[in-house]
C-alpha positions as a LaTeX table, in Angstrom:
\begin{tabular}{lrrr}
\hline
Residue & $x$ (\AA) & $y$ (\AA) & $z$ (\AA) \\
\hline
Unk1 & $-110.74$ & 228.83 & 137.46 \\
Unk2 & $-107.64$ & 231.14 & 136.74 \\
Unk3 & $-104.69$ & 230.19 & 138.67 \\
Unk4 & $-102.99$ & 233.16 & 140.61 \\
Unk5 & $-99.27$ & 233.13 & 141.56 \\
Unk6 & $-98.50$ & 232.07 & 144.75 \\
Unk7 & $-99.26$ & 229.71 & 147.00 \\
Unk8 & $-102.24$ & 228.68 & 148.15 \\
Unk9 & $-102.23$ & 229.27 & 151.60 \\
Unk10 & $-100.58$ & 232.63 & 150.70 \\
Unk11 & $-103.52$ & 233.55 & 147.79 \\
Unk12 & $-106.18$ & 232.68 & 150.41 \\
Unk13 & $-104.15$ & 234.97 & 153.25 \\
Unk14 & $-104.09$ & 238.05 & 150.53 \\
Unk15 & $-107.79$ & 237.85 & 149.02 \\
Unk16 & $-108.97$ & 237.55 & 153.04 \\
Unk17 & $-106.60$ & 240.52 & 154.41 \\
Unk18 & $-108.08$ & 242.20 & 151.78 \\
Unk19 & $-111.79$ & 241.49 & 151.85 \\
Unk20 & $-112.29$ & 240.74 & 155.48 \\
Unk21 & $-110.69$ & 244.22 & 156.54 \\
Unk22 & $-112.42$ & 246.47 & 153.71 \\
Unk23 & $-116.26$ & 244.67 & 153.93 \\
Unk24 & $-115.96$ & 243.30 & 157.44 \\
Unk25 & $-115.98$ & 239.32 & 158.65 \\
Unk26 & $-119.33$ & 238.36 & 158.88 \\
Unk27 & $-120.12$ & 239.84 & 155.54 \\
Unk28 & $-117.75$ & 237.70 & 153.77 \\
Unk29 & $-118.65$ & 234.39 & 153.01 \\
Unk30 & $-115.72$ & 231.45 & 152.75 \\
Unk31 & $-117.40$ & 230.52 & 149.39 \\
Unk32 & $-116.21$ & 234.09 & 148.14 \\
Unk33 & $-112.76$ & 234.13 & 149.49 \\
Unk34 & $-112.17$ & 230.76 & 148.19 \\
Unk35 & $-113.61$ & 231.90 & 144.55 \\
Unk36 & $-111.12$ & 234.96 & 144.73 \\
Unk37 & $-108.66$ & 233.24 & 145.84 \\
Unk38 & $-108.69$ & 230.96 & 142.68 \\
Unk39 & $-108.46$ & 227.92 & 145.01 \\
Unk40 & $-110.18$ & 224.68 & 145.43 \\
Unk41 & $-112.46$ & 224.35 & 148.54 \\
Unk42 & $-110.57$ & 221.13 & 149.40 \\
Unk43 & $-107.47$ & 223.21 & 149.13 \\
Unk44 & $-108.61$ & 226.32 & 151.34 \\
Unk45 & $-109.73$ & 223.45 & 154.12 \\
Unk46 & $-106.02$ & 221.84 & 154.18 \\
Unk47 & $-104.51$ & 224.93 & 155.68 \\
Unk48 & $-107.60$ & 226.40 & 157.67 \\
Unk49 & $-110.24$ & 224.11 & 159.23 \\
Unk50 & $-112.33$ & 226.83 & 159.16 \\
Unk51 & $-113.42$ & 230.58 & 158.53 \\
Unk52 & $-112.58$ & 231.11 & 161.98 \\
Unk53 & $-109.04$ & 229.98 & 161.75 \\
Unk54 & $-108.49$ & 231.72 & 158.26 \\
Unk55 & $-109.60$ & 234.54 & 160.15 \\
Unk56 & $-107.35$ & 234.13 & 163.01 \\
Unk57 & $-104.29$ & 233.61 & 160.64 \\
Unk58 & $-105.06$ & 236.77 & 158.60 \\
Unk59 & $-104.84$ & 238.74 & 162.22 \\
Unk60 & $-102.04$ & 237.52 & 163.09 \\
Unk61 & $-100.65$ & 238.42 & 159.01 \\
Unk62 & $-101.93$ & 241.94 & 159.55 \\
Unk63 & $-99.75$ & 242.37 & 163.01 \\
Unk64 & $-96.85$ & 241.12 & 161.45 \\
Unk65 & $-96.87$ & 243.45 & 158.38 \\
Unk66 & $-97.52$ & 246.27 & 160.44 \\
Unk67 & $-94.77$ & 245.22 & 163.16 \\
Unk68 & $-92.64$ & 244.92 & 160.37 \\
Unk69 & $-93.40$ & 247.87 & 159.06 \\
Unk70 & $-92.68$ & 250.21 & 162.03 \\
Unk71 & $-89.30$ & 248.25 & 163.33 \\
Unk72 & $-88.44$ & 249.34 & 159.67 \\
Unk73 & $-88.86$ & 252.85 & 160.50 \\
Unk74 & $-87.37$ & 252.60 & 164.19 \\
Unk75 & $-84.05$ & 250.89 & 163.44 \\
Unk76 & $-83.58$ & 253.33 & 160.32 \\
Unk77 & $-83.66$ & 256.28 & 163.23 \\
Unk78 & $-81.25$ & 254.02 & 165.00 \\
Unk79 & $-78.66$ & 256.86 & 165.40 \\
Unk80 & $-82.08$ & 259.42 & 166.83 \\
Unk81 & $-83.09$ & 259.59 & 169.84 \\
Unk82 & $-84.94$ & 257.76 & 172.02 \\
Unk83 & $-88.37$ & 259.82 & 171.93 \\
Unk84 & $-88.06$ & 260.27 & 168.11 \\
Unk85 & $-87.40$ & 256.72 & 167.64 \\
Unk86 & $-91.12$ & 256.46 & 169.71 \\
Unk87 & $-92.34$ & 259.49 & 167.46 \\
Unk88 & $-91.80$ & 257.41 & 164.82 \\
Unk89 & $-93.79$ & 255.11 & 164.79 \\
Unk90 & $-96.99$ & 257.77 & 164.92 \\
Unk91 & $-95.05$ & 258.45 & 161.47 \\
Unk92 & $-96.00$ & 255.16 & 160.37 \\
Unk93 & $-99.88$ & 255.73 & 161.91 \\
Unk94 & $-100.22$ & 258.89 & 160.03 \\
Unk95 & $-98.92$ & 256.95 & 156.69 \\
Unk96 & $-101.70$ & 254.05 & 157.32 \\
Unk97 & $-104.25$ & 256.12 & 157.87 \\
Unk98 & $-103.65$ & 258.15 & 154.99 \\
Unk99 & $-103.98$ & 254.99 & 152.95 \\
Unk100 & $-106.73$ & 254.75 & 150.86 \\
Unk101 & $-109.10$ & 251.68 & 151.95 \\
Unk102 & $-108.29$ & 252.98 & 155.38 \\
Unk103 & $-110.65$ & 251.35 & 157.74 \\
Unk104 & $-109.74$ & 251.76 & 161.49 \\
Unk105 & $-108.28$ & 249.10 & 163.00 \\
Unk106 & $-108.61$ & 245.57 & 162.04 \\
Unk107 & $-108.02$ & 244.24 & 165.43 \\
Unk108 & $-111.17$ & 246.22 & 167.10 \\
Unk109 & $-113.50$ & 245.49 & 163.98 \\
Unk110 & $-112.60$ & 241.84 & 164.78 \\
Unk111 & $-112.76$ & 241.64 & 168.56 \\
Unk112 & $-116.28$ & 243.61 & 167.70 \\
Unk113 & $-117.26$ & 241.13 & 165.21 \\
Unk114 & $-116.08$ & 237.59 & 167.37 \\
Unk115 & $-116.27$ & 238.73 & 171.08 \\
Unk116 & $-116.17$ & 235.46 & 172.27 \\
Unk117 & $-114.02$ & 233.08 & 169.60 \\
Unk118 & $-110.97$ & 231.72 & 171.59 \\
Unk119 & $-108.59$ & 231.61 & 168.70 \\
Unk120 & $-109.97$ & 235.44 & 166.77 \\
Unk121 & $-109.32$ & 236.66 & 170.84 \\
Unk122 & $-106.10$ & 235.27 & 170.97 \\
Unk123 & $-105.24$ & 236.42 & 167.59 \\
Unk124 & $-106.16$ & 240.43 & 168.87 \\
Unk125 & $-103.98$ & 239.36 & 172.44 \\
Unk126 & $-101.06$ & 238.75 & 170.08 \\
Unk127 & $-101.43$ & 242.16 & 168.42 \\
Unk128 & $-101.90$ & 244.01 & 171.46 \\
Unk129 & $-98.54$ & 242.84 & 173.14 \\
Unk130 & $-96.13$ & 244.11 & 170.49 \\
Unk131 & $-96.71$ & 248.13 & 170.56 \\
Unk132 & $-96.36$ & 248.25 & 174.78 \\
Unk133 & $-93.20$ & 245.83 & 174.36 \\
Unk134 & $-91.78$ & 248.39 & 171.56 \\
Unk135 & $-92.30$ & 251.40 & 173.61 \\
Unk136 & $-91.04$ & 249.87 & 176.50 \\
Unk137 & $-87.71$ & 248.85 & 174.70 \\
Unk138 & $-86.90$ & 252.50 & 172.95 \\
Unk139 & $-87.54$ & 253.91 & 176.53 \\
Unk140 & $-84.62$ & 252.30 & 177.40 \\
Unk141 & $-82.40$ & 251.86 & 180.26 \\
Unk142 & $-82.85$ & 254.81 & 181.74 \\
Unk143 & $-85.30$ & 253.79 & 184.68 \\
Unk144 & $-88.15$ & 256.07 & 185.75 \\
Unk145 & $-90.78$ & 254.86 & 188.19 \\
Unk146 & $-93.54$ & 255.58 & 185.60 \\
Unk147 & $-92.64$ & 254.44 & 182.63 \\
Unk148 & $-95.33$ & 251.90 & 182.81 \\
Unk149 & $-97.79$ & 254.32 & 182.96 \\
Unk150 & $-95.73$ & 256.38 & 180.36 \\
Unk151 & $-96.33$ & 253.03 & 178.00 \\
Unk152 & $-99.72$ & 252.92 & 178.61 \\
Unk153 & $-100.70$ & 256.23 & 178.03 \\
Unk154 & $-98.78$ & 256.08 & 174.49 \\
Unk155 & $-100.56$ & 252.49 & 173.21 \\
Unk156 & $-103.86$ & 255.09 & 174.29 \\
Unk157 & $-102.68$ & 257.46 & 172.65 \\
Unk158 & $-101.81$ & 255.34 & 169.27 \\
Unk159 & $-105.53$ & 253.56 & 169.76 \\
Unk160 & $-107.61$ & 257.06 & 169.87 \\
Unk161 & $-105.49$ & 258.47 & 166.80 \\
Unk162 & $-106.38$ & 254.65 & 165.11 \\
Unk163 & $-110.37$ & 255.02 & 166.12 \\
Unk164 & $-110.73$ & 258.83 & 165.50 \\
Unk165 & $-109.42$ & 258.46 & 162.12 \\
Unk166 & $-111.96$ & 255.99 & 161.58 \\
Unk167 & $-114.85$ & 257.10 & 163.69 \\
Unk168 & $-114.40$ & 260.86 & 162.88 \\
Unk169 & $-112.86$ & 260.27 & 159.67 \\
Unk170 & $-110.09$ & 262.42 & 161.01 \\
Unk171 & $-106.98$ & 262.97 & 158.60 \\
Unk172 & $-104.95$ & 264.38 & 161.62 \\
Unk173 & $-105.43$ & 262.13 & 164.02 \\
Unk174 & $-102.38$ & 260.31 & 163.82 \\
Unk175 & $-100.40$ & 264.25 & 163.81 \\
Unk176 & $-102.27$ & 265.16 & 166.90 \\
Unk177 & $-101.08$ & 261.91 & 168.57 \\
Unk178 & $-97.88$ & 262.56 & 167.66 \\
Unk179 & $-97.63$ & 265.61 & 169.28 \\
Unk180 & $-99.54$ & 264.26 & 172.77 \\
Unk181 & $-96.50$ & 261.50 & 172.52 \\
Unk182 & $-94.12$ & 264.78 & 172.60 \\
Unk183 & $-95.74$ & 266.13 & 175.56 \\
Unk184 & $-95.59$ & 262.83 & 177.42 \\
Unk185 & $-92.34$ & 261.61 & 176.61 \\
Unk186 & $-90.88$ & 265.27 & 177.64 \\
Unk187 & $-92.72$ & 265.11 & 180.95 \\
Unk188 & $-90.83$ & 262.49 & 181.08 \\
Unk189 & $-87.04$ & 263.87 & 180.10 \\
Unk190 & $-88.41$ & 266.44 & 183.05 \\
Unk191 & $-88.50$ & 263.56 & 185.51 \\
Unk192 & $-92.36$ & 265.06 & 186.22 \\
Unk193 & $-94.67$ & 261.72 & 186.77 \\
Unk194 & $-96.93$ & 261.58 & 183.48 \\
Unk195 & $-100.44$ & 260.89 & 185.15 \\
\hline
\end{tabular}
């Protein structure tokens, strides 16, 4: 068995990010992340118990990177506005979806695949709370008596441009959304209610 760089927990993280998202869960077996991963079983049941807690970890990986990844592009519009800060991070959608090995979004494929695992549930919770906490942030101090439903309507928004680039295999999905976001952040500027 080849040794890879890196550690172990961090070899087994990479090789399941990157077969669990582009073959789905349930088709990959632990025997073949472990073999790709260049790691001992022994080793890959020290730091998960299980597939279901590898899987669980990987989730919660993904979210990261791709929080990470768009508080990258919002703080370096820092000096923008508001609603292009927001805009933004449709930038970022548009970017991932371009991606080759694009997939739709890991989160869905896994609630689809484990609709009932505590911890793989938990794992899609933690993903969902970040996006509606961002946009509610960048909207800022200026209070409007629907920006909950302003916030709401944007994660739906960012979700349809995720599954219609998948679904429809839709290279402007992420474009169109942007330009919905527009609409509803200036019906907000206008003080009009957005629903």
């Amino acid at each position: 068995m080849e040794k890879k760089p890196g550690t172990v927990r961090e070899r087994l993280l990479e090789t399941a990010d990157r077969l669990f998202y582009a073959e789905g869960i349930h088709a990959v077996g632990i025997d073949r992340v472990i073999a790709e991963s260049s790691v001992a079983k022994s080793s890959m049941y020290v730091h998960f118990r299980t597939k279901e807690d590898l899987v669980a970890e990987y989730l919660r990986r993904r979210s990261d990177v791709m929080r990470a990844r768009v508080t990258r592009e919002v703080e370096a519009r820092a000096q923008e506005p508001a609603e292009e800060r927001i805009l933004s991070v449709f930038d970022v959608l548009d970017e991932v979806i371009s991606e080759p090995g694009f997939r739709g979004c890991a989160f869905a494929n896994a609630a689809a695949e484990y609709p009932h695992h505590a911890d793989v549930q938990k794992a899609v919770a933690y993903d969902r709370t970040w996006l509606p906490a961002l946009f509610s942030r960048l909207l800022g101090p200026l209070p409007a008596d629907n920006d909950d439903e302003l916030v709401a309507a944007l994660v739906q928004v960012y979700d349809g441009a995720n599954a219609a680039a998948h679904l429809d295999h839709s290279k402007t999905s992420a474009r169109t959304a942007r330009k919905t976001a527009e609409l509803l952040l200036a019906t907000r500027k206008a003080g009009r209610p957005v629903a």
